[in-house]
mmCIF file of C-alpha atoms in Angstrom:
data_model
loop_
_atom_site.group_PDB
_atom_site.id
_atom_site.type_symbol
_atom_site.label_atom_id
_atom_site.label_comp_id
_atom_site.label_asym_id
_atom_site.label_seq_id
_atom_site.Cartn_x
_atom_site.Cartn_y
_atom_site.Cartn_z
ATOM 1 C CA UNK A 5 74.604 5.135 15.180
ATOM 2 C CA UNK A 6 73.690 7.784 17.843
ATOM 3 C CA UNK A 7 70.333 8.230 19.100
ATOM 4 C CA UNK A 8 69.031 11.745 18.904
ATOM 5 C CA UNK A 9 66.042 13.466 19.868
ATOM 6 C CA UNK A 10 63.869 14.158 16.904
ATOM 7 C CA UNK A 11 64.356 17.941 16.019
ATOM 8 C CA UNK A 12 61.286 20.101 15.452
ATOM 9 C CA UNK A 13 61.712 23.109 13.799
ATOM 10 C CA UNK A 14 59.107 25.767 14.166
ATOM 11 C CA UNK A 15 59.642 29.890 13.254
ATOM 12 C CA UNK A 16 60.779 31.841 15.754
ATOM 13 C CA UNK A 17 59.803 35.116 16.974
ATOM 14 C CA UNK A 18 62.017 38.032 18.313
ATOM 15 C CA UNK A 19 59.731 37.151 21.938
ATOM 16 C CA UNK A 20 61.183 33.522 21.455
ATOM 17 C CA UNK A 21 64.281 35.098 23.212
ATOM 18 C CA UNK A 22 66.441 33.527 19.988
ATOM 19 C CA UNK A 23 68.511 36.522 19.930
ATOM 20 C CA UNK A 24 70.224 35.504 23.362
ATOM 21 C CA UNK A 25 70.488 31.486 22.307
ATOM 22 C CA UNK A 26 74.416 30.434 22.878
ATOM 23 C CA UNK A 27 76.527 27.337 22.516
ATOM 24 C CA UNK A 28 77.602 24.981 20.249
ATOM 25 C CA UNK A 29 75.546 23.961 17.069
ATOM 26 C CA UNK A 30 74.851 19.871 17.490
ATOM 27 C CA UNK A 31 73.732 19.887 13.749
ATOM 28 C CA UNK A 32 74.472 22.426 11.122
ATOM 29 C CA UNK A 33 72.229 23.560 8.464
ATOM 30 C CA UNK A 34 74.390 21.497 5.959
ATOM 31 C CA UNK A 35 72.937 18.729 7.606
ATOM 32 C CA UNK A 36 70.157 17.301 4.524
ATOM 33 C CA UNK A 37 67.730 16.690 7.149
ATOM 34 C CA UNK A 38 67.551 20.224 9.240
ATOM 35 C CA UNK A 39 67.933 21.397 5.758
ATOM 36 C CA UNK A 40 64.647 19.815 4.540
ATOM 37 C CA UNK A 41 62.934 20.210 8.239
ATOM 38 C CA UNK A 42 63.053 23.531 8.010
ATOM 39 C CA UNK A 43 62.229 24.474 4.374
ATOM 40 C CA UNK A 44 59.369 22.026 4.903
ATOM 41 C CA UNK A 45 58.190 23.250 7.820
ATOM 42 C CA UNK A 46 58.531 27.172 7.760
ATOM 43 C CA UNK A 47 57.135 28.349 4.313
ATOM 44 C CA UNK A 48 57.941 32.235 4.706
ATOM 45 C CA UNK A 49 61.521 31.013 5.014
ATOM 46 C CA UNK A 50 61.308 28.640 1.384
ATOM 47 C CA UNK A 51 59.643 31.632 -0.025
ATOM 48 C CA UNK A 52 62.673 33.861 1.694
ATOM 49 C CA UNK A 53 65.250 31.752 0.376
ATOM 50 C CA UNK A 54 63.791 31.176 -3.158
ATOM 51 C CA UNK A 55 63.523 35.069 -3.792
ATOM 52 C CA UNK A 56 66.612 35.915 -2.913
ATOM 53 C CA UNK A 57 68.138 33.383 -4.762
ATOM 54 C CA UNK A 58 66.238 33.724 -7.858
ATOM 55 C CA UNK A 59 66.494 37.609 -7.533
ATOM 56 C CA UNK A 60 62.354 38.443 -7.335
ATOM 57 C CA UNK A 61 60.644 40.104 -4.680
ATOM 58 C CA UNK A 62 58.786 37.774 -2.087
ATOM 59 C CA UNK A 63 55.520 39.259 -3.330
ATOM 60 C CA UNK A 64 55.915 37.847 -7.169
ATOM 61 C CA UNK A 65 55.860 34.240 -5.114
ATOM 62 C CA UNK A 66 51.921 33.096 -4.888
ATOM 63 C CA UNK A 67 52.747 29.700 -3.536
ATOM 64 C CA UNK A 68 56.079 27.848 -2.651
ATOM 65 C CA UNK A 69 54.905 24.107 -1.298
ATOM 66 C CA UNK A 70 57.465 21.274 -1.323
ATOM 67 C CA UNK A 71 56.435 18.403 -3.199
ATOM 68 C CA UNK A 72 58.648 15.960 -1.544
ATOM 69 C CA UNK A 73 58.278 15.840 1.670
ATOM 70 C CA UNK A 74 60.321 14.067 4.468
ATOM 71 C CA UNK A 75 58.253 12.781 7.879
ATOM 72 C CA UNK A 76 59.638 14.802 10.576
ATOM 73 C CA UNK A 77 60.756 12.944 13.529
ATOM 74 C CA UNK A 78 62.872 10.578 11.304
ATOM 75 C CA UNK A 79 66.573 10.270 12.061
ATOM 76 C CA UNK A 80 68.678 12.841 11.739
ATOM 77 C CA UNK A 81 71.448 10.897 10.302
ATOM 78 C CA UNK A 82 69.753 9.220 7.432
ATOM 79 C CA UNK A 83 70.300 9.767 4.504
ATOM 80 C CA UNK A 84 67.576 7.895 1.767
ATOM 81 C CA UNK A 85 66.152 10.448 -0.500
ATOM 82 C CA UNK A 86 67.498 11.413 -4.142
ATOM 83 C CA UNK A 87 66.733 14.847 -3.999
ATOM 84 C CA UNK A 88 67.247 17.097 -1.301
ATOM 85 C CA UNK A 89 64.092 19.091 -1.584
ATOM 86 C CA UNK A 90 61.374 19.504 -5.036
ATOM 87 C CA UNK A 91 59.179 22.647 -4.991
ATOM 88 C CA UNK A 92 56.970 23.873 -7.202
ATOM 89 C CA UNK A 93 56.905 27.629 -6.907
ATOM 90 C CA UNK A 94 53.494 29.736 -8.170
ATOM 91 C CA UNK A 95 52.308 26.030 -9.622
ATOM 92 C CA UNK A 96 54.318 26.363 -13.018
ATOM 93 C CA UNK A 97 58.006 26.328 -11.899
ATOM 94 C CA UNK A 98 59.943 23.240 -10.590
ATOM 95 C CA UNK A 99 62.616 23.935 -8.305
ATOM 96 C CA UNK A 100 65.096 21.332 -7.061
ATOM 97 C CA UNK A 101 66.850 22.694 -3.691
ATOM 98 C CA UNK A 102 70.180 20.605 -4.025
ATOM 99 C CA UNK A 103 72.734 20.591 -0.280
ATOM 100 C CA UNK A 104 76.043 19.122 -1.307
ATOM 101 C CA UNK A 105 78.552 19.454 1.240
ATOM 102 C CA UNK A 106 81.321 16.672 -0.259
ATOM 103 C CA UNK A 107 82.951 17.193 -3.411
ATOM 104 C CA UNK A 108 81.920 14.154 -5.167
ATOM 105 C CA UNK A 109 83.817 13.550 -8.886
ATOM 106 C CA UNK A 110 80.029 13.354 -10.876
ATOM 107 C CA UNK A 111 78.853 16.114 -9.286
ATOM 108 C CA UNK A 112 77.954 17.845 -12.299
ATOM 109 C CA UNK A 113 76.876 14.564 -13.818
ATOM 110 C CA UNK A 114 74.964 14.020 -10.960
ATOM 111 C CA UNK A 115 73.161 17.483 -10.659
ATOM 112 C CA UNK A 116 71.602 17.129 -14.399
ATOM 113 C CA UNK A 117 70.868 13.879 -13.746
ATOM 114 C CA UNK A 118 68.857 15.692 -11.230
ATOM 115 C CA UNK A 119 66.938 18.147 -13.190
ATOM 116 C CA UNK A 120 66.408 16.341 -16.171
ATOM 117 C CA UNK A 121 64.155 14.066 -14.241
ATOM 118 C CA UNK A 122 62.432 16.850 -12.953
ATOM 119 C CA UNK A 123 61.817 17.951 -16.402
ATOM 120 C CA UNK A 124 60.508 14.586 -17.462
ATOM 121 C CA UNK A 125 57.381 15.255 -15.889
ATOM 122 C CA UNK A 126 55.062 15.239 -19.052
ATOM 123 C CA UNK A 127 52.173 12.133 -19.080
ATOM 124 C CA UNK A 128 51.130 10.738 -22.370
ATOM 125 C CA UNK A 129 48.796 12.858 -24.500
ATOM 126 C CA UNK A 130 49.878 16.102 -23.079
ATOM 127 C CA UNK A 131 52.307 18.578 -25.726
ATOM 128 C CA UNK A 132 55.942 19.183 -24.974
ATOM 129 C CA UNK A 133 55.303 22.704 -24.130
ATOM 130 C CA UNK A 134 53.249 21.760 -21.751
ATOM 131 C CA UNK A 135 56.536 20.895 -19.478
ATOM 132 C CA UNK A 136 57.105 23.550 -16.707
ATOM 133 C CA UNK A 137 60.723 25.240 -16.592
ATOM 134 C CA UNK A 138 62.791 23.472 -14.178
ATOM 135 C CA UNK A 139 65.040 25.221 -12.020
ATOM 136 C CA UNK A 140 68.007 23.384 -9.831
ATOM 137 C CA UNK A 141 69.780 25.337 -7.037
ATOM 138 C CA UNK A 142 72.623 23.838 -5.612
ATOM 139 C CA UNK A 143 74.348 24.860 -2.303
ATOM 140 C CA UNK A 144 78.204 23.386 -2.486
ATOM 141 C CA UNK A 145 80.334 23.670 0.320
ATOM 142 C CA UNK A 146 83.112 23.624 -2.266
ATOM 143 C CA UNK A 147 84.095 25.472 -5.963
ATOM 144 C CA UNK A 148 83.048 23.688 -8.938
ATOM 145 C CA UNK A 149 85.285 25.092 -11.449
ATOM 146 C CA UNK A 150 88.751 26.086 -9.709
ATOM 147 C CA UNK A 151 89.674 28.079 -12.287
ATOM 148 C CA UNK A 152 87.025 30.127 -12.073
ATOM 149 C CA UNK A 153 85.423 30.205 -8.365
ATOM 150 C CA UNK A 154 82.231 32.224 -7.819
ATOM 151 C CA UNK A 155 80.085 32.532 -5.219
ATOM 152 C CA UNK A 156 77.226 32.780 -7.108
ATOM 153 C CA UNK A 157 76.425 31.240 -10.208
ATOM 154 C CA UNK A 158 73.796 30.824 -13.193
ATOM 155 C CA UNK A 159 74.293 28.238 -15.835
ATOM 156 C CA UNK A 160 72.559 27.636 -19.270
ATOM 157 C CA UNK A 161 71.996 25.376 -22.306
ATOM 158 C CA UNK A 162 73.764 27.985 -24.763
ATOM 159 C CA UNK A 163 75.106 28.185 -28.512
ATOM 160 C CA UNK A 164 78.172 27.322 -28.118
ATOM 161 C CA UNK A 165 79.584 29.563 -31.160
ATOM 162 C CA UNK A 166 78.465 32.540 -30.646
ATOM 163 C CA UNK A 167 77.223 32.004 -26.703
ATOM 164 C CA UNK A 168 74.240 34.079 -27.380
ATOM 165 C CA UNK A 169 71.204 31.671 -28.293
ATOM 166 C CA UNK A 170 69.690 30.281 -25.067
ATOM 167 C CA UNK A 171 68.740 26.543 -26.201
ATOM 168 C CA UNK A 172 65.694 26.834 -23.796
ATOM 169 C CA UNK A 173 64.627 29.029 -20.696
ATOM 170 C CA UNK A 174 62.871 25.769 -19.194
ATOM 171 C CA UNK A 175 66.040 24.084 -17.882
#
């Protein structure tokens, strides 16, 4: 294993001189650990991402905090965590920020695997609808269905006859 220097990320302003920053990238945002450093560590960037992926303006999102943290400073090559990174957007949305970078064969297994335990997040004596909606977003550094590639896709529990009835808005 190679020793690196830990890797603080921190925003940067235009009087940062980023703009004029050259050479080689030693770890790509792929990497699961830059990936959760940053998201982490910047929060106008989670809220950035999250709106533009979920298609609202950055002013419907009250309050974006990652729930699972990682301790910054860690190696950068490590990889123990489940989940890449849990938030919980305007405190009644779950969100679980997925990086997959290798095309694994249960990947789709693996993914509701995923959000189902995000959804089990009742304690006893509370009511069902009580759960909040859990959302999973998965960057993939590959296509999941060949057949039909897309570089942006939304998935649902659906009525399968008549593809019309939404089983539930939660997952």
């Amino acid at each position: 294993m190679k020793n690196y220097t830990p890797v603080y990320v921190y925003p940067l302003t235009e009087d940062d001189g980023w703009k004029s920053l050259t050479g080689e990238l030693r770890v790509k945002m792929t990497n699961d650990y830059l990936f959760r450093a940053l998201l982490q560590s910047d929060n106008d960037t989670l809220k950035a991402l999250l709106a533009s992926l979920l298609r609202i303006d950055v002013s419907d999102i009250r309050s974006a905090e990652v729930t699972n943290p990682l301790l910054l400073g860690e190696s950068i090559e490590d990889k123990t965590f489940i989940m890449d990174v849990n938030v919980e957007l305007n405190n009644d949305t779950l969100i679980d920020l997925e990086m997959q970078v290798i095309r694994e064969s249960g990947w789709t297994e693996r993914s509701l695997s995923y959000i189902c335990r995000e959804f089990d997040q009742l304690n006893s004596g509370m009511a069902y609808i009580e759960a909040k909606p859990v959302r999973q977003i998965a960057f993939c550094d590959f296509t999941l269905f060949k057949d039909a590639p897309e570089f942006y896709a939304t998935y649902k529990l659906i009525n399968e006859r008549n593809k019309k009835k939404v089983y539930s808005e939660k997952l």
